[in-house]
Backbone as CSV, one residue per row, in Angstrom:
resi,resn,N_x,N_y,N_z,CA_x,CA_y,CA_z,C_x,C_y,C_z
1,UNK,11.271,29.946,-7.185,9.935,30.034,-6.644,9.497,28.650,-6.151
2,UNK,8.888,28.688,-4.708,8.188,27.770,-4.433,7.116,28.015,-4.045
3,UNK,6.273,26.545,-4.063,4.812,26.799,-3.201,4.696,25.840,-2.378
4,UNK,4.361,25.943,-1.356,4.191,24.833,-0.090,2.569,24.278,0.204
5,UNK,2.150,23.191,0.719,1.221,22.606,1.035,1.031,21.489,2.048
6,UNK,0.608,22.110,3.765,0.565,21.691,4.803,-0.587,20.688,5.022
7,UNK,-0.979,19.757,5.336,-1.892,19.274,6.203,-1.788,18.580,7.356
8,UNK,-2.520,18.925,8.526,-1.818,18.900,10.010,-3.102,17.569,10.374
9,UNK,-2.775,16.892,11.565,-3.249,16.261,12.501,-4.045,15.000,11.255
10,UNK,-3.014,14.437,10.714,-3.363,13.085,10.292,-3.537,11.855,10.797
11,UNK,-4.231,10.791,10.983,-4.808,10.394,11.887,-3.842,9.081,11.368
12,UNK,-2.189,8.923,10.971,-1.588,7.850,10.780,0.031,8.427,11.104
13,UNK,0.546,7.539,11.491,2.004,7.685,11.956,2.867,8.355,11.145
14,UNK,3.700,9.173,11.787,4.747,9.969,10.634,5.895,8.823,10.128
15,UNK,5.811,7.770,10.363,6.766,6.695,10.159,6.389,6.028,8.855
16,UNK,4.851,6.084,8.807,4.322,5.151,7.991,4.017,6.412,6.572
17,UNK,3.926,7.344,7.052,4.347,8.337,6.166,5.153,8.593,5.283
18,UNK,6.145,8.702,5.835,7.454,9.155,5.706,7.735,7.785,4.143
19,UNK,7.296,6.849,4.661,7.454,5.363,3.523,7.004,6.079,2.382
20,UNK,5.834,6.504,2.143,5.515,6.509,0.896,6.076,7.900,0.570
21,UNK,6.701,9.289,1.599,6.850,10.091,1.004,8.448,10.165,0.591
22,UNK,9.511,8.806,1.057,10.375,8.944,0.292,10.320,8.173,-1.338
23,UNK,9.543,7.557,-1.816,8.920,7.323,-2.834,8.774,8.400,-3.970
24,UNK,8.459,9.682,-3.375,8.112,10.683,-4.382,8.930,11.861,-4.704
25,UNK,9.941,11.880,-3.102,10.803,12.840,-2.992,12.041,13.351,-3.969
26,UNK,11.867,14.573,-5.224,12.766,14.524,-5.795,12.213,14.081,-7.209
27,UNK,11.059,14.022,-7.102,10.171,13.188,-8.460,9.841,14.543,-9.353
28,UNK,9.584,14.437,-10.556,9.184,15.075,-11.426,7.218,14.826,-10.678
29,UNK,6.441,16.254,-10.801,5.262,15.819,-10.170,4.324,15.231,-10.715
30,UNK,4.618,15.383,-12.189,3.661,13.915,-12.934,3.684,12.387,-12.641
31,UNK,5.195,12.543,-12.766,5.671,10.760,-11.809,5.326,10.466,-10.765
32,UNK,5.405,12.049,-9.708,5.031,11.265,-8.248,3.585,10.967,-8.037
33,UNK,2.640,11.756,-8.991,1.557,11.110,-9.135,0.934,9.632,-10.293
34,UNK,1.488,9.786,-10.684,1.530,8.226,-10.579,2.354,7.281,-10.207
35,UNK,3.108,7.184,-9.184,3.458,6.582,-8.489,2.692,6.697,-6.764
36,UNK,2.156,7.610,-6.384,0.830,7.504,-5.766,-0.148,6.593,-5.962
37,UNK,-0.814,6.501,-7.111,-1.951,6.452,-8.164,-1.788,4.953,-7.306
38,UNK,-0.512,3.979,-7.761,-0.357,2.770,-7.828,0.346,2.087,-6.289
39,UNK,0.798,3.240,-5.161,1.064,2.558,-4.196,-0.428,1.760,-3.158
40,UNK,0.044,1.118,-2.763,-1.162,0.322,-1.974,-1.112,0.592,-0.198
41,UNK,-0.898,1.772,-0.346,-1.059,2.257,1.150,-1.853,3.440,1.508
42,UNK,-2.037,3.764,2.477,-3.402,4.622,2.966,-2.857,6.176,3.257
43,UNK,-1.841,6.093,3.202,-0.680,7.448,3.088,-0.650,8.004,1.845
44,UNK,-0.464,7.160,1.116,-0.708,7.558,-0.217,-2.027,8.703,-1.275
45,UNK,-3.254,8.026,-0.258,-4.182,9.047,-0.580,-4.495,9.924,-0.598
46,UNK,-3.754,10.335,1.074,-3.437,11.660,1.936,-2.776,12.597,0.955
47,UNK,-1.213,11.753,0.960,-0.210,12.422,-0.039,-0.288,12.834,-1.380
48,UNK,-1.264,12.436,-1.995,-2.106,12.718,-3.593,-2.558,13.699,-3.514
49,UNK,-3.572,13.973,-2.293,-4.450,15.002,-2.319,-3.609,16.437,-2.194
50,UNK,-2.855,16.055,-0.862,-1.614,17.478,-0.523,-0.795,17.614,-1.953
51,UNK,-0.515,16.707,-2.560,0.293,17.422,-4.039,-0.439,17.680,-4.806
52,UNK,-1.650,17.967,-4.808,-2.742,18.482,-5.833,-2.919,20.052,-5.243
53,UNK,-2.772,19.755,-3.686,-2.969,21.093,-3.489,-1.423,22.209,-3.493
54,UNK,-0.654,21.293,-3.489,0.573,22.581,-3.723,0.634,23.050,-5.308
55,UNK,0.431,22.010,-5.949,0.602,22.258,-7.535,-0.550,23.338,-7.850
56,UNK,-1.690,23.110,-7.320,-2.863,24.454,-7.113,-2.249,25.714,-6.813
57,UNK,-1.016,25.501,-5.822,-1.224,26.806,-5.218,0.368,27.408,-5.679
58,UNK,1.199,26.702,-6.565,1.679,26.837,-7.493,1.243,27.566,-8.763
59,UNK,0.218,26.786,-9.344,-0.141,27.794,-10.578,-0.976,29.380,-10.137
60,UNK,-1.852,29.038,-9.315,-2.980,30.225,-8.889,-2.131,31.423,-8.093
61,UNK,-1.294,30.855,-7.036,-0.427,31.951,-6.641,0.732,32.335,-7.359
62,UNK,1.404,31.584,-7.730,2.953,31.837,-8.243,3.196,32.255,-9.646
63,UNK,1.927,31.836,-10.277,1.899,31.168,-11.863,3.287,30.564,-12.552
64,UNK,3.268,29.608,-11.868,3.988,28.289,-12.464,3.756,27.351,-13.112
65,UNK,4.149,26.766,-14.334,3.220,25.945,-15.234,4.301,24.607,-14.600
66,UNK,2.614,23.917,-14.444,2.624,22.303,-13.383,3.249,21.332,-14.169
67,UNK,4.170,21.519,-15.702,4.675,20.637,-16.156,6.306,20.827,-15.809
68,UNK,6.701,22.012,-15.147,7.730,21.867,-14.908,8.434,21.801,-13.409
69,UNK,7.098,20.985,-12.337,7.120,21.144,-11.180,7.904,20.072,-10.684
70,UNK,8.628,19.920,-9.823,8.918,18.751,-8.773,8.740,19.105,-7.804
71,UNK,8.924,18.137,-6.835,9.141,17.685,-5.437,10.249,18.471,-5.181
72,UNK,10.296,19.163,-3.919,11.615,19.257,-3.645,11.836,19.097,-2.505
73,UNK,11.060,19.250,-1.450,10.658,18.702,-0.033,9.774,18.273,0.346
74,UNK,9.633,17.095,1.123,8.513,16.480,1.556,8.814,15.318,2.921
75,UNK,8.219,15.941,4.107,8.489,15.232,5.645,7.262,15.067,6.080
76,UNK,7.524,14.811,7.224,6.388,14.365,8.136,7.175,14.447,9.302
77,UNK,5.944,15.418,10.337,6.338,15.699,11.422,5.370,14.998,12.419
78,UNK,5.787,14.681,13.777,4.606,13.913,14.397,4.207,14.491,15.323
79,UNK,2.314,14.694,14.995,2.064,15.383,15.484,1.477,14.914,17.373
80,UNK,0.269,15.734,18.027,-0.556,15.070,18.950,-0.527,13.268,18.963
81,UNK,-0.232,12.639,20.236,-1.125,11.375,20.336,-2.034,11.152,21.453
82,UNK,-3.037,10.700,20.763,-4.004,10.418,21.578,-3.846,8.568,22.226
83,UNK,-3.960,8.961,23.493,-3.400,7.682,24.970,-4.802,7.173,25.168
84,UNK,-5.368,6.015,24.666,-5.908,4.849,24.902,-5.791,4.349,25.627
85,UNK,-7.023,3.555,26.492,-6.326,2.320,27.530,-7.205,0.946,27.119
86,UNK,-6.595,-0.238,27.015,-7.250,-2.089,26.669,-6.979,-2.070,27.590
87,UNK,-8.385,-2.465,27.963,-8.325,-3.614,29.184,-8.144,-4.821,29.054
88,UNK,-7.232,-5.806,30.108,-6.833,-6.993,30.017,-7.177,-7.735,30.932
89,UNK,-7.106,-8.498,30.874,-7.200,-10.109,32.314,-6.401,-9.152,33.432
90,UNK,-7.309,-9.952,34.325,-7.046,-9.790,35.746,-6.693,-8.222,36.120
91,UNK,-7.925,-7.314,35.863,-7.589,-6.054,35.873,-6.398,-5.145,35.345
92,UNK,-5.792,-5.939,34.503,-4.591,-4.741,34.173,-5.281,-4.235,33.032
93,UNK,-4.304,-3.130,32.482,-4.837,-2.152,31.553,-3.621,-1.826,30.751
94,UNK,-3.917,-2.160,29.187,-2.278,-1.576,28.453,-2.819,-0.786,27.648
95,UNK,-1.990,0.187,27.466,-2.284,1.527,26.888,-1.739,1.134,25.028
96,UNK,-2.740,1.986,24.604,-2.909,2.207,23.124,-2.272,3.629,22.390
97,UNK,-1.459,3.938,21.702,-1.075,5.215,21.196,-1.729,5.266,20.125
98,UNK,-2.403,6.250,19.740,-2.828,6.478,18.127,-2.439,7.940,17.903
99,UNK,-1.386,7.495,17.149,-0.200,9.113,16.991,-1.153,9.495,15.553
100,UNK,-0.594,10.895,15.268,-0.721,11.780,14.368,0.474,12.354,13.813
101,UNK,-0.015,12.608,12.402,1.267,13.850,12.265,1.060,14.324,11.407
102,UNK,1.724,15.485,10.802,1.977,16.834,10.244,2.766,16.817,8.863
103,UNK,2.093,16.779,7.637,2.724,16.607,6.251,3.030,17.659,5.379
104,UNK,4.105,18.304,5.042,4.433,19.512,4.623,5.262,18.951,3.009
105,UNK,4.963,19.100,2.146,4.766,19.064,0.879,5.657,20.615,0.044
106,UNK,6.601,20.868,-0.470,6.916,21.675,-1.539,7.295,21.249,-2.852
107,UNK,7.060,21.749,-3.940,7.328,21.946,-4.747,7.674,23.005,-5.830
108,UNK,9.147,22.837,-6.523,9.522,24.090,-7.097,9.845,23.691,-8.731
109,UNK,9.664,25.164,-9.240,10.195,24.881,-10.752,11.755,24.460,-11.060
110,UNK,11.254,23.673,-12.111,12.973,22.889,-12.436,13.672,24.667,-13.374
111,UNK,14.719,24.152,-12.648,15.637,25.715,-13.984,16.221,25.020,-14.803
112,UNK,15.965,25.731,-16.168,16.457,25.373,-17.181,17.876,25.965,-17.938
């Protein structure tokens, strides 16, 4: 049994993502939350919240008890970017990307 937990159109790079979500990948889900708890990046907060909500939707849908949960997948897909333009000297103009992306979160019971 698994339960999955999506959140789409994040307003930070799937690159910079992806950092803190190989950090957790494969973690027992008590560990990967605290190892969240203590990273110092802004992905991290994102990624706390989405494993609160799979482990939710773990016990309420599946009834799975959250002490025997891990990680078992966790990516980042990239989503929409939105095309900016800076203006520079002497009329030129350099363009700005501010990408998004797409964080998909599972977690399943360990077998014993």
């Amino acid at each position: 049994m698994e339960a999955k937990a999506i959140v789409k159109y994040v307003r930070m790079s799937s690159r910079k993502v992806e950092l803190v979500l190989n950090l957790i990948r494969g973690k027992n889900v008590n560990e990967a939350f605290a190892i969240l708890k203590y990273t110092p990046r802004d992905a991290a907060v994102v990624i706390n919240k989405l494993l609160k909500s799979a482990v939710a939707n773990a016990e309420n849908n599946l009834d799975l008890d959250s002490n025997d949960l891990y990680v078992s997948e966790a990516y980042s897909c990239q989503g929409p970017t939105l095309k900016r333009f800076q203006p520079h000297a002497q009329g030129r103009a350099f363009s700005i990307k501010k990408r998004s992306s797409h964080i998909t979160l599972v977690v399943k019971e360990k077998e014993n």
